[in-house]
Amino acid sequence: MKKILVGLSGGVDSAVSAYLLQKKGYDVTAGFMINYMADDNSCPTKQDIQEAKKVAEYLGINFF
């Protein structure tokens, strides 16, 4: 089985990509890259991480 790392942002495009690759038989692992994080609520990164984790959990794939 071929392994693949998908950049999972928490959005629809990366979630569907991970799902479709999984359906094609790939061993999918999800990665989330933090490029910026503000101390105040102006940055949605914390929310994005939680959404990406939910997607990975739903698909049953590892999340880093």
Coordinates of N, CA and C in Angstrom, one line a residue, residues 3 8 11 13 19 21-24 28 30 36 38-40 42 46 49 53-56 58 60-62:
K3 N 1.9 5.0 0.7 CA 1.7 6.0 1.8 C 1.7 7.4 1.2
L8 N -3.7 18.9 5.7 CA -5.1 19.0 6.0 C -5.3 20.3 6.7
G11 N -10.3 22.7 5.9 CA -11.3 23.1 4.9 C -11.8 21.9 4.0
D13 N -11.6 21.4 0.7 CA -10.7 20.8 -0.4 C -9.8 19.8 0.1
Y19 N -10.0 12.1 1.7 CA -11.1 11.1 1.5 C -10.9 10.3 0.2
L21 N -8.2 10.0 -1.7 CA -7.0 9.2 -1.7 C -7.2 8.0 -0.9
Q22 N -7.9 8.1 0.2 CA -8.1 6.9 1.1 C -9.0 5.9 0.3
K23 N -10.0 6.4 -0.4 CA -10.9 5.5 -1.2 C -10.1 4.8 -2.3
K24 N -9.0 5.5 -2.8 CA -8.2 4.9 -3.9 C -7.2 3.8 -3.4
V28 N -3.2 7.1 4.1 CA -3.2 8.5 4.2 C -2.9 9.0 5.6
A30 N -2.4 12.7 7.8 CA -2.7 14.2 7.7 C -1.6 15.0 8.4
Y36 N 1.4 30.8 11.2 CA 1.2 32.0 11.9 C 0.2 31.8 13.0
A38 N -1.5 34.2 16.2 CA -1.6 35.4 17.0 C -2.1 35.1 18.4
D39 N -1.8 35.9 19.4 CA -2.2 35.7 20.7 C -3.7 36.1 20.9
D40 N -4.2 37.0 20.0 CA -5.6 37.5 20.2 C -6.5 36.6 19.3
S42 N -7.7 37.3 16.4 CA -7.7 37.7 15.0 C -7.3 36.6 14.1
K46 N -6.2 28.3 15.5 CA -6.6 27.4 16.5 C -7.9 26.7 16.1
I49 N -7.0 24.2 13.3 CA -6.4 22.9 13.8 C -7.5 22.0 14.3
K53 N -8.4 18.3 12.9 CA -8.3 17.1 13.7 C -9.7 16.3 13.6
K54 N -10.8 17.0 13.6 CA -12.1 16.4 13.4 C -12.2 15.6 12.1
V55 N -11.7 16.2 11.1 CA -11.7 15.5 9.8 C -10.8 14.2 9.8
A56 N -9.6 14.4 10.4 CA -8.7 13.2 10.5 C -9.3 12.1 11.3
Y58 N -12.6 11.6 11.8 CA -13.7 11.0 11.1 C -13.2 10.0 10.0
G60 N -10.4 8.4 10.2 CA -9.6 7.4 10.8 C -8.1 7.4 10.4
I61 N -7.6 8.6 10.2 CA -6.2 8.7 9.8 C -5.4 9.5 10.8
N62 N -4.1 9.2 10.8 CA -3.2 9.9 11.8 C -3.1 11.4 11.4

